[in-house]
């Protein structure tokens, strides 16, 4: 057997199944499409679910993929062992009602023994204990001796998830040899040790479980197989773990090089090396699929992985940022199978650097707070960190919970996780109540799962605003029905429709569906799996029945506004790339009839000049009256023409390319103006940051711009009216008002200081002499610190030589000041020491230089005692 590399094995597998009539498909994005049950794709089968359930028709009945996958269920163990990881690639061949057990078993055997060249004597199949059919195929057709075929029970060899399709499995184990064995008697296939590892799993989906353990044979039987690519490579390369296979070892070596450490030298160091090696792979692939670090959902998974890796870098003693450097190695090692990594390289590295910098800024403060909290725990003899404290670390310092947990665990502490969740929920509730939530649909989405999957609606809204078509299905909010009557809410499906369903960031159409006697108000239009378009709304008149012909008409004015805004986002994207650079990628967008919102990747706030330049370019292209054309072509052709594609988006075989003159070319399924001239005018109203490395522009077009200026004008007029002037003179008026305020303020200060003097009364007759040094100790209530100082200056000048002590009661507090002239200092007087001694009498403290000192106190009642004590305090100082 040759020591095939990861990249070779991937290609060998896909080529082999292609030769067996399979359609070779690229890996799907890590972001599940139309599947809310998953945060991230975690198996080769996950993105193909609609083909298995029959919700969508597969492009071919035989498909093969190498799917990038992320699993975070075992994240706590990643690094601690060499078995766990979050990122892996899954090889798979799939049959949707086509071939079954015989072919699946034969091909898996052929691939392993003939293509890869694994010694058949080291392979052991297993079957489900009741699956005699599979046993026979292995025994009679492949020729494996019965004692080498293992029968396992439901827990190991039956795939099932509650009710629904399920079936037995047949796995193939590989014997890695005695050196990996536990040497216990009875060590054989199925043993927990590292000797026999499962490399291939064939799932034969042949039954339907009704939920009560009753199984019926499925009409359409499916094959779903999976083989971990990295695990297969450990076999061909005969190495200990996935961290030793060629591509991952290259990365592991890079981690060691950056940190200046060696692998397999210190078990503690190895944990960090493996953790970083694994996490940086996940992180790189997630970013390439358009996931952005955030505090929610998959964005949070990304942030957690990234920050754990950053912290373990510190544990290894890495001082500078290092994630981007490592990511470069990930890209170099994996770009063969995933060209998108190379395409998005600049962006991936920039985003990583920004997020790492952000974390580095707060990590030291966070770690300091955490060690203080630990000290308190030790002092109080506790071992559990309060949930609120863990939440504060999360909220303020960006410490993911498992990071805090991991740090504490190393020292034997735990977290009150329930308390953490509570604190988190309180914050979420607050955030939620601050947002108004609207959900048009109201309906339980599962009602749509009851629809016949073969029903398809055609969208004709690119050409038409209204059309006649037949009703193919109706639902209420809870069930499929054959008629809807006045007052009922529901969803109408028709054969053809001009209504655009929310997608690609474009808001849904609203409008009316009518017959001669009935009317249905469409409040929302939705796209369902399998190419169905649903009109959600309410019957306002009469009754609508399936199979009858209805007239569908969209709200044209609304669509008209939406068209302008959508076309403007295309011009905007091109203008942004022109002004800011080619790192600008669309990160999200939303257009409706009122406005447009465009999120894009960029790493600093835009300057006024940049915003202005972008507006200028877009308006120029509007004036140029560019013709807008749409062409349908294959994705390869589209890429060749240089059309901009959306980040991390999975496109079908044929795509729609929207061209605006020579200026813009984008893949887009939305609706557009025929000529950019009809956009009329474009205006950016805000530019803000929404996440690290993502900016958001909100802008208006057409009538929206006029409304915007009308509003500004109204506000300007109102402001002018309030300032009792005309709009044209408003600036001058505001300037003169500010001058006036300044003058009044200085007048006010003068009056305050005069009041301070008055509060003191005629104090010069309170001057006493202590050992020949003049002392003035007096109170002046209601005077703030600054004025007390001014007052002190004046009194000291009046006094000529000597010591001035002033105390003032203001707002339940005491201000104190002491001043000593040069000659008094020579006699031994010291302002700082005087204040230090006297301030305690008013419940305060303070000090200062020999010539001037001040202090505050909390107890005005002590002022008299203070003034009485002053002569004695001075006397002690004098020679
Ligand atoms: Zn064993
Ligand atoms: Zn578009």
PDB file of C-alpha atoms in Angstrom, residues 113-220:
ATOM      1  CA  UNK A 113      -8.549  -3.203  -1.438  1.00  0.00           C
ATOM      2  CA  UNK A 114      -7.954  -2.505  -5.124  1.00  0.00           C
ATOM      3  CA  UNK A 115      -7.786   1.272  -5.446  1.00  0.00           C
ATOM      4  CA  UNK A 116      -6.136   2.144  -2.121  1.00  0.00           C
ATOM      5  CA  UNK A 117      -4.465  -1.271  -1.864  1.00  0.00           C
ATOM      6  CA  UNK A 118      -5.242  -2.105   1.761  1.00  0.00           C
ATOM      7  CA  UNK A 119      -4.345  -5.703   2.688  1.00  0.00           C
ATOM      8  CA  UNK A 120      -7.732  -7.548   2.764  1.00  0.00           C
ATOM      9  CA  UNK A 121      -6.506  -9.631   5.713  1.00  0.00           C
ATOM     10  CA  UNK A 122      -6.522  -6.524   7.864  1.00  0.00           C
ATOM     11  CA  UNK A 123     -10.136  -5.617   7.056  1.00  0.00           C
ATOM     12  CA  UNK A 124     -13.152  -6.882   9.027  1.00  0.00           C
ATOM     13  CA  UNK A 125     -16.757  -6.117   8.065  1.00  0.00           C
ATOM     14  CA  UNK A 126     -19.537  -5.856  10.629  1.00  0.00           C
ATOM     15  CA  UNK A 127     -23.284  -6.170  10.010  1.00  0.00           C
ATOM     16  CA  UNK A 128     -26.443  -5.613  12.037  1.00  0.00           C
ATOM     17  CA  UNK A 129     -27.222  -8.847  13.889  1.00  0.00           C
ATOM     18  CA  UNK A 130     -30.497  -9.448  12.005  1.00  0.00           C
ATOM     19  CA  UNK A 131     -29.219  -8.388   8.588  1.00  0.00           C
ATOM     20  CA  UNK A 132     -28.603 -11.771   6.969  1.00  0.00           C
ATOM     21  CA  UNK A 133     -28.755 -10.218   3.523  1.00  0.00           C
ATOM     22  CA  UNK A 134     -25.636  -8.115   4.172  1.00  0.00           C
ATOM     23  CA  UNK A 135     -23.940 -11.061   5.874  1.00  0.00           C
ATOM     24  CA  UNK A 136     -24.519 -13.222   2.792  1.00  0.00           C
ATOM     25  CA  UNK A 137     -23.107 -10.567   0.460  1.00  0.00           C
ATOM     26  CA  UNK A 138     -19.931 -10.314   2.518  1.00  0.00           C
ATOM     27  CA  UNK A 139     -19.616 -14.062   2.889  1.00  0.00           C
ATOM     28  CA  UNK A 140     -20.777 -15.484  -0.452  1.00  0.00           C
ATOM     29  CA  UNK A 141     -20.044 -12.656  -2.893  1.00  0.00           C
ATOM     30  CA  UNK A 142     -16.946 -11.000  -1.427  1.00  0.00           C
ATOM     31  CA  UNK A 143     -15.636 -14.240   0.045  1.00  0.00           C
ATOM     32  CA  UNK A 144     -14.989 -13.209   3.650  1.00  0.00           C
ATOM     33  CA  UNK A 145     -14.858 -16.145   6.088  1.00  0.00           C
ATOM     34  CA  UNK A 146     -17.885 -16.164   8.451  1.00  0.00           C
ATOM     35  CA  UNK A 147     -15.701 -15.839  11.584  1.00  0.00           C
ATOM     36  CA  UNK A 148     -14.268 -12.578  10.208  1.00  0.00           C
ATOM     37  CA  UNK A 149     -17.734 -10.974   9.864  1.00  0.00           C
ATOM     38  CA  UNK A 150     -18.992  -9.455  13.124  1.00  0.00           C
ATOM     39  CA  UNK A 151     -22.659  -9.170  14.014  1.00  0.00           C
ATOM     40  CA  UNK A 152     -23.460  -6.203  16.274  1.00  0.00           C
ATOM     41  CA  UNK A 153     -26.682  -5.035  17.894  1.00  0.00           C
ATOM     42  CA  UNK A 154     -28.837  -1.955  17.458  1.00  0.00           C
ATOM     43  CA  UNK A 155     -26.590   0.397  19.411  1.00  0.00           C
ATOM     44  CA  UNK A 156     -23.699  -0.086  16.977  1.00  0.00           C
ATOM     45  CA  UNK A 157     -25.161  -1.114  13.670  1.00  0.00           C
ATOM     46  CA  UNK A 158     -28.629   0.338  13.275  1.00  0.00           C
ATOM     47  CA  UNK A 159     -29.122   3.933  12.209  1.00  0.00           C
ATOM     48  CA  UNK A 160     -32.294   5.535  13.529  1.00  0.00           C
ATOM     49  CA  UNK A 161     -33.537   8.946  14.702  1.00  0.00           C
ATOM     50  CA  UNK A 162     -36.951   8.554  16.326  1.00  0.00           C
ATOM     51  CA  UNK A 163     -39.744   8.163  13.789  1.00  0.00           C
ATOM     52  CA  UNK A 164     -38.959   8.118  10.090  1.00  0.00           C
ATOM     53  CA  UNK A 165     -36.592   6.358   7.686  1.00  0.00           C
ATOM     54  CA  UNK A 166     -33.988   4.117   9.314  1.00  0.00           C
ATOM     55  CA  UNK A 167     -32.003   0.989   8.640  1.00  0.00           C
ATOM     56  CA  UNK A 168     -29.095  -1.325   9.389  1.00  0.00           C
ATOM     57  CA  UNK A 169     -25.451  -0.439   8.846  1.00  0.00           C
ATOM     58  CA  UNK A 170     -22.442  -2.356   7.715  1.00  0.00           C
ATOM     59  CA  UNK A 171     -19.081  -1.052   8.868  1.00  0.00           C
ATOM     60  CA  UNK A 172     -15.574  -1.929   7.796  1.00  0.00           C
ATOM     61  CA  UNK A 173     -12.883  -2.123  10.473  1.00  0.00           C
ATOM     62  CA  UNK A 174      -9.156  -1.928   9.921  1.00  0.00           C
ATOM     63  CA  UNK A 175      -6.641  -3.753  12.114  1.00  0.00           C
ATOM     64  CA  UNK A 176      -3.771  -1.350  12.823  1.00  0.00           C
ATOM     65  CA  UNK A 177      -1.641  -4.116  14.311  1.00  0.00           C
ATOM     66  CA  UNK A 178      -0.533  -5.240  17.737  1.00  0.00           C
ATOM     67  CA  UNK A 179       1.383  -2.088  18.576  1.00  0.00           C
ATOM     68  CA  UNK A 180      -1.970  -0.279  19.014  1.00  0.00           C
ATOM     69  CA  UNK A 181      -3.607  -3.136  20.926  1.00  0.00           C
ATOM     70  CA  UNK A 182      -4.514  -3.324  24.597  1.00  0.00           C
ATOM     71  CA  UNK A 183      -3.178  -6.902  24.818  1.00  0.00           C
ATOM     72  CA  UNK A 184      -6.160  -7.910  26.935  1.00  0.00           C
ATOM     73  CA  UNK A 185      -7.631 -11.338  26.250  1.00  0.00           C
ATOM     74  CA  UNK A 186     -10.557 -10.993  23.859  1.00  0.00           C
ATOM     75  CA  UNK A 187      -9.168  -7.906  22.131  1.00  0.00           C
ATOM     76  CA  UNK A 188     -10.835  -7.991  18.736  1.00  0.00           C
ATOM     77  CA  UNK A 189     -13.118  -5.944  16.474  1.00  0.00           C
ATOM     78  CA  UNK A 190     -15.291  -3.793  18.724  1.00  0.00           C
ATOM     79  CA  UNK A 191     -12.666  -3.470  21.480  1.00  0.00           C
ATOM     80  CA  UNK A 192     -12.377   0.024  22.963  1.00  0.00           C
ATOM     81  CA  UNK A 193      -8.632   0.233  22.346  1.00  0.00           C
ATOM     82  CA  UNK A 194      -6.932   1.803  19.328  1.00  0.00           C
ATOM     83  CA  UNK A 195      -6.162  -1.407  17.422  1.00  0.00           C
ATOM     84  CA  UNK A 196      -9.367  -1.943  15.395  1.00  0.00           C
ATOM     85  CA  UNK A 197     -10.750   1.265  13.949  1.00  0.00           C
ATOM     86  CA  UNK A 198     -13.897   1.751  11.921  1.00  0.00           C
ATOM     87  CA  UNK A 199     -13.085   3.385   8.595  1.00  0.00           C
ATOM     88  CA  UNK A 200     -16.232   2.976   6.505  1.00  0.00           C
ATOM     89  CA  UNK A 201     -19.893   3.012   7.357  1.00  0.00           C
ATOM     90  CA  UNK A 202     -22.604   1.950   4.897  1.00  0.00           C
ATOM     91  CA  UNK A 203     -26.109   2.891   6.013  1.00  0.00           C
ATOM     92  CA  UNK A 204     -28.910   0.956   4.299  1.00  0.00           C
ATOM     93  CA  UNK A 205     -32.016   3.059   4.715  1.00  0.00           C
ATOM     94  CA  UNK A 206     -34.688   0.435   4.136  1.00  0.00           C
ATOM     95  CA  UNK A 207     -37.374   0.827   6.841  1.00  0.00           C
ATOM     96  CA  UNK A 208     -39.853   3.390   8.066  1.00  0.00           C
ATOM     97  CA  UNK A 209     -40.319   3.512  11.849  1.00  0.00           C
ATOM     98  CA  UNK A 210     -43.830   4.667  12.793  1.00  0.00           C
ATOM     99  CA  UNK A 211     -42.506   5.954  16.107  1.00  0.00           C
ATOM    100  CA  UNK A 212     -43.779   2.951  18.083  1.00  0.00           C
ATOM    101  CA  UNK A 213     -41.117   0.500  16.934  1.00  0.00           C
ATOM    102  CA  UNK A 214     -43.169  -0.864  14.028  1.00  0.00           C
ATOM    103  CA  UNK A 215     -41.043  -1.141  10.925  1.00  0.00           C
ATOM    104  CA  UNK A 216     -42.328  -1.260   7.354  1.00  0.00           C
ATOM    105  CA  UNK A 217     -40.216  -1.716   4.244  1.00  0.00           C
ATOM    106  CA  UNK A 218     -39.612   1.553   2.306  1.00  0.00           C
ATOM    107  CA  UNK A 219     -40.497   1.728  -1.384  1.00  0.00           C
ATOM    108  CA  UNK A 220     -37.553   3.988  -2.127  1.00  0.00           C
TER     109      UNK A 220
END
